[in-house]
Coordinates of C-alpha atoms and ligand atoms in Angstrom, one line a residue:
X1 CA -11.0 12.7 58.5
X2 CA -9.6 15.5 56.5
X3 CA -8.2 15.3 53.1
X4 CA -4.6 15.9 51.6
X5 CA -3.4 18.7 49.3
X6 CA -2.7 17.0 46.4
X7 CA 0.5 16.8 45.2
X8 CA 1.4 16.9 41.1
X9 CA 2.5 13.4 41.4
X10 CA -0.8 12.4 43.1
X11 CA -1.5 9.1 42.6
X12 CA -4.3 7.9 39.2
X13 CA -7.5 7.5 40.6
X14 CA -9.3 4.4 40.0
X15 CA -10.4 4.4 36.3
X16 CA -14.4 4.0 36.3
X17 CA -15.7 1.0 34.1
X18 CA -16.9 3.7 31.7
X19 CA -13.0 5.2 31.6
X20 CA -11.0 1.9 31.1
X21 CA -13.6 -0.8 30.0
X22 CA -10.4 -3.2 29.4
X23 CA -9.7 -2.9 32.9
X24 CA -13.0 -4.5 34.0
X25 CA -14.9 -7.4 33.0
X26 CA -17.1 -7.0 30.1
X27 CA -20.5 -5.3 31.0
X28 CA -19.2 -3.5 34.0
X29 CA -20.8 -0.3 35.0
X30 CA -22.3 1.6 37.7
X31 CA -25.7 1.3 38.8
X32 CA -28.7 3.8 39.4
X33 CA -28.0 3.5 43.0
X34 CA -24.0 4.0 42.5
X35 CA -22.8 0.4 43.0
X36 CA -21.0 -1.3 40.8
X37 CA -22.5 -4.2 38.5
X38 CA -21.3 -6.8 36.1
X39 CA -24.1 -7.5 33.4
X40 CA -27.2 -7.3 35.3
X41 CA -25.5 -8.5 38.7
X42 CA -25.1 -6.0 41.4
X43 CA -21.9 -6.6 43.2
X44 CA -23.1 -5.5 46.7
X45 CA -25.8 -8.0 46.5
X46 CA -23.5 -10.6 45.5
X47 CA -20.9 -9.4 48.7
X48 CA -24.0 -9.8 50.9
X49 CA -24.8 -13.3 49.7
X50 CA -21.2 -14.8 49.6
X51 CA -19.3 -12.9 51.6
X52 CA -15.8 -11.1 51.2
X53 CA -13.4 -11.0 50.4
X54 CA -14.7 -13.3 47.2
X55 CA -13.5 -13.8 43.7
X56 CA -16.1 -13.1 41.0
X57 CA -15.8 -14.5 38.0
X58 CA -17.5 -13.4 34.8
X59 CA -18.1 -16.4 32.7
X60 CA -19.2 -14.7 30.0
X61 CA -16.1 -12.6 29.9
X62 CA -13.9 -15.4 30.2
X63 CA -15.6 -17.6 28.1
X64 CA -15.9 -14.5 25.6
X65 CA -12.5 -13.9 25.5
X66 CA -11.5 -17.4 24.7
X67 CA -13.7 -17.4 22.1
X68 CA -12.1 -14.1 20.7
X69 CA -8.6 -15.8 20.6
X70 CA -10.1 -18.9 18.8
X71 CA -11.6 -16.6 16.2
X72 CA -8.9 -14.8 15.8
X73 CA -6.2 -17.4 15.6
X74 CA -8.6 -19.2 12.9
X75 CA -9.0 -16.4 10.9
X76 CA -5.4 -15.4 11.0
X77 CA -4.2 -18.9 10.5
X78 CA -6.9 -20.3 8.3
X79 CA -8.4 -17.9 6.2
X80 CA -5.9 -15.0 6.1
X81 CA -3.0 -16.2 5.0
X82 CA -4.4 -19.8 3.8
X83 CA -1.9 -21.4 6.6
X84 CA -2.2 -24.7 8.1
X85 CA -4.5 -23.9 10.9
X86 CA -3.9 -22.9 14.7
X87 CA -5.2 -24.5 17.7
X88 CA -5.7 -22.3 21.3
X89 CA -4.6 -24.2 24.3
X90 CA -5.9 -22.3 27.6
X91 CA -3.2 -22.2 30.1
X92 CA -5.3 -23.7 33.0
X93 CA -2.3 -22.2 35.6
X94 CA -4.0 -18.7 35.5
X95 CA -7.4 -20.0 37.0
X96 CA -8.8 -23.7 36.8
X97 CA -11.9 -25.0 37.8
X98 CA -14.0 -27.6 36.2
X99 CA -16.7 -25.7 34.8
X100 CA -14.3 -23.4 32.7
X101 CA -12.6 -26.5 31.3
X102 CA -15.9 -28.3 30.3
X103 CA -16.9 -24.9 28.6
X104 CA -13.6 -24.3 26.7
X105 CA -13.5 -28.0 25.7
X106 CA -17.0 -27.9 24.1
X107 CA -15.6 -24.7 22.1
X108 CA -12.7 -27.2 20.6
X109 CA -10.2 -25.2 23.2
X110 CA -7.4 -27.5 24.4
X111 CA -6.2 -27.2 28.3
X112 CA -2.5 -26.8 28.9
X113 CA -1.8 -28.2 32.3
X114 CA 1.5 -27.8 34.1
X115 CA 1.7 -30.3 37.0
X116 CA -0.1 -33.7 38.0
X117 CA -2.9 -31.6 39.7
X118 CA -3.6 -29.4 37.2
X119 CA -4.1 -32.5 34.3
X120 CA -6.0 -34.5 37.1
X121 CA -8.7 -31.4 37.6
X122 CA -8.7 -31.3 33.5
X123 CA -9.3 -35.0 32.9
X124 CA -11.8 -34.8 35.8
X125 CA -13.7 -32.0 34.2
X126 CA -14.1 -34.4 31.3
X127 CA -11.6 -32.8 28.8
X128 CA -10.9 -35.2 26.2
X129 CA -7.4 -36.4 26.4
X130 CA -6.3 -35.2 22.8
X131 CA -7.0 -31.7 24.0
X132 CA -4.5 -31.7 27.0
X133 CA -0.7 -30.7 26.9
X134 CA 1.7 -31.7 29.8
X135 CA 4.5 -29.0 30.6
X136 CA 6.7 -28.8 33.7
X137 CA 10.4 -28.8 34.3
X138 CA 10.4 -31.5 36.7
X139 CA 7.5 -33.8 35.9
X140 CA 6.0 -36.4 38.8
X141 CA 6.1 -39.7 37.7
X142 CA 2.5 -39.9 38.6
X143 CA 1.8 -37.1 35.9
X144 CA 3.8 -38.5 33.0
X145 CA 2.0 -42.2 33.9
X146 CA -1.6 -40.4 33.9
X147 CA -0.5 -39.0 31.0
X148 CA 0.6 -41.8 28.9
X149 CA -2.6 -44.0 30.6
X150 CA -5.0 -41.6 29.2
X151 CA -3.2 -41.0 26.0
X152 CA -2.8 -37.1 26.4
X153 CA -2.4 -35.0 23.1
X154 CA 1.4 -33.9 23.9
X155 CA 3.6 -33.7 26.7
X156 CA 6.3 -30.9 26.0
X157 CA 9.7 -32.3 27.4
X158 CA 11.8 -30.0 29.3
X159 CA 15.2 -32.0 29.3
X160 CA 16.9 -34.8 27.9
X161 CA 17.0 -36.6 30.9
X162 CA 12.6 -36.3 30.5
X163 CA 12.9 -38.1 26.6
X164 CA 14.3 -40.9 28.2
X165 CA 12.2 -41.6 31.2
X166 CA 9.0 -41.1 29.0
X167 CA 10.4 -43.7 26.6
X168 CA 11.1 -46.0 29.3
X169 CA 7.6 -45.8 30.8
X170 CA 6.0 -45.8 26.9
X171 CA 7.8 -49.3 27.0
X172 CA 6.5 -50.3 30.2
X173 CA 2.9 -49.4 29.7
X174 CA 3.1 -50.5 26.1
X175 CA 2.1 -47.4 24.5
X176 CA 3.1 -44.3 22.9
X177 CA 3.7 -40.5 23.6
X178 CA 3.4 -37.4 21.1
X179 CA 6.2 -35.2 22.4
X180 CA 7.4 -31.7 21.6
X181 CA 10.5 -29.7 23.0
X182 CA 10.7 -26.6 24.9
X183 CA 13.1 -24.4 23.2
X184 CA 14.7 -21.5 25.0
X185 CA 14.8 -19.2 22.2
X186 CA 17.1 -16.8 24.1
X187 CA 14.2 -13.9 23.6
X188 CA 13.9 -11.9 26.8
X189 CA 10.5 -10.4 27.6
X190 CA 8.1 -10.4 30.4
X191 CA 6.5 -8.2 33.1
X192 CA 8.8 -9.2 35.7
X193 CA 12.2 -11.5 35.9
X194 CA 10.4 -14.2 37.5
X195 CA 8.0 -14.7 34.6
X196 CA 10.9 -14.3 31.7
X197 CA 11.5 -17.8 30.7
X198 CA 13.6 -17.9 27.5
X199 CA 16.9 -16.2 28.5
X200 CA 19.7 -18.8 28.7
X201 CA 20.2 -18.9 32.6
X202 CA 17.2 -20.1 34.0
X203 CA 15.4 -23.5 34.4
X204 CA 13.3 -24.3 31.8
X205 CA 13.8 -25.7 28.1
X206 CA 16.8 -26.5 25.9
X207 CA 18.5 -24.5 24.4
X208 CA 18.8 -22.8 20.7
X209 CA 22.1 -21.5 21.0
X210 CA 23.8 -24.4 22.2
X211 CA 22.5 -26.5 19.9
X212 CA 20.6 -28.7 23.2
X213 CA 17.3 -28.2 21.5
X214 CA 18.2 -29.6 18.4
X215 CA 20.3 -32.7 20.3
X216 CA 17.0 -33.3 22.1
X217 CA 15.1 -33.8 19.0
X218 CA 17.1 -36.0 17.5
X219 CA 17.1 -38.2 20.5
X220 CA 13.5 -38.3 20.5
X221 CA 13.3 -39.3 17.0
X222 CA 15.7 -42.3 17.7
X223 CA 13.4 -43.3 20.4
X224 CA 11.2 -46.5 19.9
X225 CA 8.3 -45.0 21.4
X226 CA 8.1 -41.5 21.2
X227 CA 6.3 -39.6 18.1
X228 CA 7.8 -36.0 17.7
X229 CA 5.3 -33.4 17.0
X230 CA 7.3 -30.3 17.2
X231 CA 8.7 -27.2 18.9
X232 CA 7.4 -25.1 21.6
X233 CA 8.5 -21.6 22.9
X234 CA 7.1 -19.7 26.2
X235 CA 9.0 -16.7 26.3
X236 CA 7.5 -15.0 29.3
X237 CA 4.4 -13.5 30.4
X238 CA 2.6 -10.3 30.4
X239 CA 4.4 -9.1 27.2
X240 CA 2.8 -6.4 25.6
X241 CA 5.7 -6.5 22.6
X242 CA 4.4 -8.2 19.6
X243 CA 7.9 -8.0 18.1
X244 CA 9.0 -10.5 21.3
X245 CA 6.8 -13.1 19.7
X246 CA 7.8 -12.6 16.2
X247 CA 11.4 -12.6 17.3
X248 CA 10.7 -16.2 19.1
X249 CA 8.8 -17.5 16.4
X250 CA 11.1 -16.5 13.7
X251 CA 13.9 -18.6 15.7
X252 CA 11.6 -21.2 16.4
X253 CA 11.1 -21.4 12.6
X254 CA 15.0 -21.1 11.8
X255 CA 15.4 -24.3 13.6
X256 CA 12.4 -26.1 12.1
X257 CA 14.1 -25.3 8.7
X258 CA 17.1 -27.0 10.0
X259 CA 15.2 -30.1 11.3
X260 CA 13.3 -30.6 8.1
X261 CA 16.1 -30.2 5.9
X262 CA 17.7 -33.0 8.0
X263 CA 15.0 -35.1 7.4
X264 CA 13.0 -34.8 10.5
X265 CA 9.3 -33.6 10.2
X266 CA 8.1 -30.9 12.5
X267 CA 4.8 -30.4 11.7
X268 CA 3.7 -28.1 14.5
X269 CA 5.0 -24.9 16.3
X270 CA 3.7 -23.9 19.9
X271 CA 4.2 -20.2 20.2
X272 CA 3.3 -20.5 24.1
X273 CA 1.5 -17.6 26.1
X274 CA 2.0 -14.7 27.6
X275 CA 0.0 -12.1 25.9
X276 CA -0.6 -9.0 27.9
X277 CA -3.4 -7.5 29.9
X278 CA -4.1 -4.2 31.0
X279 CA -4.3 -4.2 35.1
X280 CA -4.9 -0.1 35.9
X281 CA -4.8 3.1 34.4
X282 CA -1.4 3.3 34.0
X283 CA -1.2 0.4 31.6
X284 CA -1.4 1.2 28.1
X285 CA -4.2 -1.0 26.2
X286 CA -3.0 -4.2 25.6
X287 CA -2.8 -5.6 22.0
X288 CA -5.9 -7.4 21.1
X289 CA -5.9 -11.1 20.2
X290 CA -6.3 -10.1 16.7
X291 CA -3.2 -8.4 16.9
X292 CA -1.3 -10.5 18.3
X293 CA -2.8 -13.4 15.8
X294 CA -2.3 -11.3 12.8
X295 CA 1.2 -10.5 13.8
X296 CA 1.8 -14.3 13.9
X297 CA 0.5 -15.5 11.1
X298 CA 2.1 -12.7 9.1
X299 CA 5.6 -13.8 10.2
X300 CA 4.9 -17.7 9.8
X301 CA 3.5 -17.0 6.2
X302 CA 6.4 -14.9 5.1
X303 CA 9.2 -17.2 6.6
X304 CA 7.2 -20.4 5.1
X305 CA 7.7 -18.9 2.0
X306 CA 11.1 -17.5 2.5
X307 CA 12.3 -20.8 3.6
X308 CA 10.4 -22.8 1.2
X309 CA 8.7 -25.0 3.6
X310 CA 5.3 -26.1 4.1
X311 CA 3.7 -23.7 6.9
X312 CA 3.5 -25.5 10.5
X313 CA 0.4 -26.0 12.4
X314 CA 0.5 -23.6 14.8
X315 CA -0.5 -23.7 18.5
X316 CA -0.8 -21.2 21.4
X317 CA -1.4 -20.9 24.9
X318 CA -3.0 -17.9 26.5
X319 CA -3.9 -18.1 30.1
X320 CA -3.8 -14.6 31.9
X321 CA -5.3 -13.2 28.7
X322 CA -8.3 -15.1 28.7
X323 CA -9.0 -15.2 32.6
X324 CA -7.2 -12.3 34.0
X325 CA -10.0 -9.3 33.0
X326 CA -13.0 -11.5 34.0
X327 CA -12.7 -11.3 37.7
X328 CA -12.7 -9.0 40.4
X329 CA -12.2 -9.6 44.1
X330 CA -14.5 -7.7 46.2
X331 CA -13.4 -6.7 49.8
X332 CA -14.8 -5.1 52.7
X333 CA -13.2 -2.3 54.1
X334 CA -12.1 -2.6 57.9
X335 CA -9.5 -0.3 59.5
X336 CA -8.7 3.2 57.9
X337 CA -5.9 4.9 59.3
X338 CA -4.1 8.4 58.3
X339 CA -0.4 7.9 58.8
X340 CA 1.8 11.3 58.6
X341 CA 4.6 11.0 56.3
X342 CA 8.1 12.6 56.6
X343 CA 7.4 15.5 54.4
X344 CA 4.2 15.9 56.7
X345 CA 2.0 14.6 53.9
X346 CA -0.4 12.2 55.1
X347 CA -0.8 8.7 53.3
X348 CA -4.5 6.8 54.2
X349 CA -3.8 3.5 54.7
X350 CA -7.0 1.5 54.0
X351 CA -7.2 -2.3 55.2
X352 CA -9.2 -4.8 53.8
X353 CA -10.2 -8.5 54.9
X354 CA -8.0 -10.3 52.6
X355 CA -4.5 -9.5 51.5
X356 CA -1.4 -11.3 49.8
X357 CA -3.1 -14.6 50.5
X358 CA -5.6 -14.0 47.7
X359 CA -3.3 -11.8 45.7
X360 CA 0.5 -12.3 46.4
X361 CA 1.1 -10.9 42.8
X362 CA 1.7 -7.0 44.2
X363 CA 4.4 -8.5 46.9
X364 CA 6.1 -11.1 44.8
X365 CA 6.5 -8.6 41.5
X366 CA 5.4 -5.1 42.7
X367 CA 2.3 -5.8 40.3
X368 CA -0.2 -2.9 40.3
X369 CA -3.7 -2.9 40.7
X370 CA -6.6 -0.3 40.7
X371 CA -9.6 -0.7 42.7
X372 CA -12.9 1.3 43.1
X373 CA -15.6 1.9 45.7
X374 CA -18.4 -0.8 44.7
X375 CA -21.2 -0.3 46.9
X376 CA -21.9 3.3 46.0
X377 CA -20.8 6.3 44.4
X378 CA -18.7 9.1 45.9
X379 CA -18.6 12.6 44.9
X380 CA -16.1 13.0 48.1
X381 CA -12.7 14.8 47.1
X382 CA -9.6 12.4 46.7
X383 CA -7.3 11.3 48.9
X384 CA -3.8 8.9 48.8
X385 CA -4.7 5.6 49.8
X386 CA -2.5 2.8 50.4
X387 CA -4.9 -0.5 50.3
X388 CA -3.4 -3.0 52.4
X389 CA -4.5 -6.4 53.7
X390 CA -4.9 -8.1 57.1
X391 CA -1.6 -10.0 57.1
X392 CA 1.0 -9.6 60.0
X393 CA 3.8 -8.3 57.2
X394 CA 4.1 -4.8 56.3
X395 CA 4.8 -5.9 52.5
X396 CA 1.1 -6.9 52.6
X397 CA 0.0 -4.2 50.0
X398 CA -2.5 -4.9 47.6
X399 CA -2.3 -1.2 46.1
X400 CA 0.5 1.1 46.6
X401 CA -0.7 4.0 45.5
X402 CA -4.2 5.1 44.9
X403 CA -6.7 8.0 45.0
X404 CA -9.9 7.4 46.5
X405 CA -12.6 9.3 47.7
X406 CA -12.1 10.6 51.2
X407 CA -15.1 9.1 52.8
X408 CA -14.3 5.5 52.1
X409 CA -14.7 4.1 55.5
X410 CA -15.3 0.8 57.5
X411 CA -17.8 -1.7 55.6
X412 CA -17.6 -0.2 52.4
X413 CA -16.7 -2.7 49.7
X414 CA -13.6 -2.3 47.3
X415 CA -13.5 -4.1 43.7
X416 CA -10.1 -4.8 42.6
X417 CA -10.4 -5.8 38.6
X418 CA -8.1 -8.2 36.6
X419 CA -7.7 -10.2 39.3
X420 CA -8.9 -13.8 37.4
X421 CA -5.1 -15.0 36.4
X422 CA -2.7 -15.9 39.2
X423 CA -4.8 -14.9 42.0
X424 CA -6.7 -17.8 43.2
X425 CA -4.3 -20.0 41.6
X426 CA -1.5 -18.7 43.7
X427 CA -3.8 -18.3 46.6
X428 CA -2.3 -19.2 50.2
X429 CA -3.5 -19.5 53.7
X430 CA -0.8 -17.5 55.3
X431 CA -1.7 -16.3 58.7
X432 CA -4.4 -19.1 58.6
X433 CA -6.8 -16.7 56.4
X434 CA -9.4 -18.7 54.4
X435 CA -9.4 -18.7 50.9
X436 CA -11.7 -16.8 49.0
X437 CA -14.8 -18.3 47.4
X438 CA -14.9 -18.1 43.8
X439 CA -18.3 -17.3 42.5
X440 CA -19.2 -17.4 38.9
X441 CA -21.6 -15.0 37.2
X442 CA -23.5 -15.7 33.9
X443 CA -26.0 -13.7 32.6
X444 CA -28.4 -12.9 35.5
X445 CA -27.4 -16.2 37.6
X446 CA -24.6 -16.7 40.3
X447 CA -22.8 -19.9 41.3
X448 CA -20.7 -21.3 43.4
X449 CA -17.7 -22.5 41.3
X450 CA -15.1 -23.0 44.0
X451 CA -15.9 -23.5 47.7
X452 CA -14.1 -21.3 50.1
X453 CA -11.1 -23.1 52.2
X454 CA -12.6 -22.0 55.6
X455 CA -10.5 -21.8 59.2
X456 CA -12.6 -25.2 59.8
X457 CA -11.2 -26.6 56.6
X458 CA -7.5 -25.4 57.8
X459 CA -8.3 -26.8 61.0
X460 CA -9.3 -30.1 60.4
X461 CA -6.5 -30.7 57.8
X462 CA -4.0 -30.5 61.2
X463 CA -4.0 -34.3 62.5
X464 CA -0.9 -33.5 64.9
Ligands
LLP1 N1 2.7 -21.8 28.7 C1 3.4 -21.7 29.5 C2 4.2 -22.8 29.0 C3 3.7 -21.3 30.6 O1 5.0 -21.5 31.3 C4 2.8 -20.3 30.9 C5 2.8 -19.2 32.2 C6 2.0 -20.0 29.9 C7 1.5 -20.6 28.5 C8 0.7 -18.8 30.2 O2 1.4 -17.5 30.8 P1 0.4 -16.3 30.4 O3 -0.5 -16.3 29.0 O4 -0.6 -16.5 31.6 O5 0.8 -15.1 30.5 N2 2.4 -16.3 38.2 C9 2.8 -15.0 37.1 C10 2.6 -15.9 35.7 C11 3.7 -17.0 35.7 C12 3.3 -17.6 34.3 C13 3.8 -18.8 34.0 N3 3.6 -19.9 32.9 C14 2.1 -13.8 37.3 O6 1.2 -13.7 38.2 O7 2.2 -12.9 36.4

C-alpha cells in the first residue's frame, strides 16, 4: 500500500518507551529483535502464550506506584510538615483483583470500594476490614449489611436518607458505624464532564454551599449508633491542576473549622482521588505523587496554623494514578483498509481484535490513547491511521488519529499503553465479544490474574 503525503497537522506518532517513559509501564523498552518488552518479558511471547486481546499488567509498576504514593504522603504529612499523618486508599474501581488487594494491604494501603461487589472482592482477597472504605450514592442493603457485619473502617455517606438507614441498620445489628460525609465543594475539575463530581448539579455528595453537608454532620452526631470520622471530597478524575485539589482542601478545612468551633470533632479529611496520568504524546507529564502530596501538605499545614486548629489526619483515594500506567492492552491487527477522504487524502483504518468492549473510554469520554507496534520494529514511513475495533459501530474507535509505519499489517501486534485504569473494570461483552484475560507480570514471571470471559461463558450464562 502507498503512503499518504504528510500534512502539517499530521497526527503524532506513538511515543517510543524511550521517548515518553511515563506513558508506558516501568522498564518498557525495545528488545534487540525490535519487539517490545516490559522488564525481561517480551510482549510478543506473552501474546503467543495468552492470545490477544490481552490486558498485560506489570505488577511491579502498579505496586511500585502505590508505594511511591504512600511514601510521598508519609513524607509530606509525617516528616515534612509534622502533620497528623496520612493514609492512602487505592480506589478499586480503577482495577480490582485479589492479588492487587492483598499486596496493597500488606503495604498498609487501604482499599476504597464503591459497590457491594467491590467490597465483597476486597474482603474475599483478605483485606483487613479496618482498611476498607465504602462509597456510593445509592448503596445497596447488601453493601451496608456486609460493611457493618465486617466492621469496615468507614462508610462515606452521600445523602441524608442514608444516615438514617445506616443508623437503623446498626440498631438492628447491634453495632456501630464509622461514617464520613461526602462534601460537594463546588470545585469543578476533571478530564470530562462525566467524571467531574464536585459541582452542584450532579448526583454525588452533600453541598457545602447550601449548608446540606453541615446539616448532615449534625444529624450524624445526633445518631445513637454512628461515629463521625470526618469529611470527604472527591472533585473528579484525571486532574492535572494541583490548584483544584488545594481549593477543595481549603474549602473542606473551612467547614472543618466551623464544625470544630461548634464542638464537633472532625478528625479526618479525605481528599479523594483524581490525580492525572499521561496517556499519549500530546499530554503533558502529570505531576508526581510527591508534587501532589507536598502541595496538599503545605495547604493543610498552613491552614491549620492560620485557623488555629489541630491538623486533621488526611487520606486520599488515588485509582488511575496507581493502576493506569501499569497496563498495556495487546491486540492483533486484522483488516487494514485505506479510505479516501473528501479532500483526497487517505486514512488507513487498522482493525484490531478488541475494541470498545475492552476499552470504552475513547467512545465514552473521547479519551486519547497511543499505540506502538509491539512484535517488531519498523523503519517504514509513517502513515495516518485510525485504530478501530471489531464491533458493529463506527464509533468503535480506539485511537482516532495516529501515525504508524505504513507496513503495519495483518498479524502484527499493537500495544496500547495506560489501559490499567477503567479498562477491564468498565469492560462489556457487546456483540458477544469475550473479555480479555488479565495477565500479571512481575520480574520474569507471568501469571493469570483474571481469567477471560469466553464465548462459552457468555453462552452458558444464557439460560433461556
Ligand atoms: N474516590 C472516589 C470517591 C471516586 O469516585 C473515584 C473515581 C476515585 C476516588 C478514584 O479516582 P481516580 O484517582 O481513579 O481518578 N471511568 C472514568 C473515571 C471515573 C472515576 C469515578 N470515581 C474514567 O475512565 O476516566
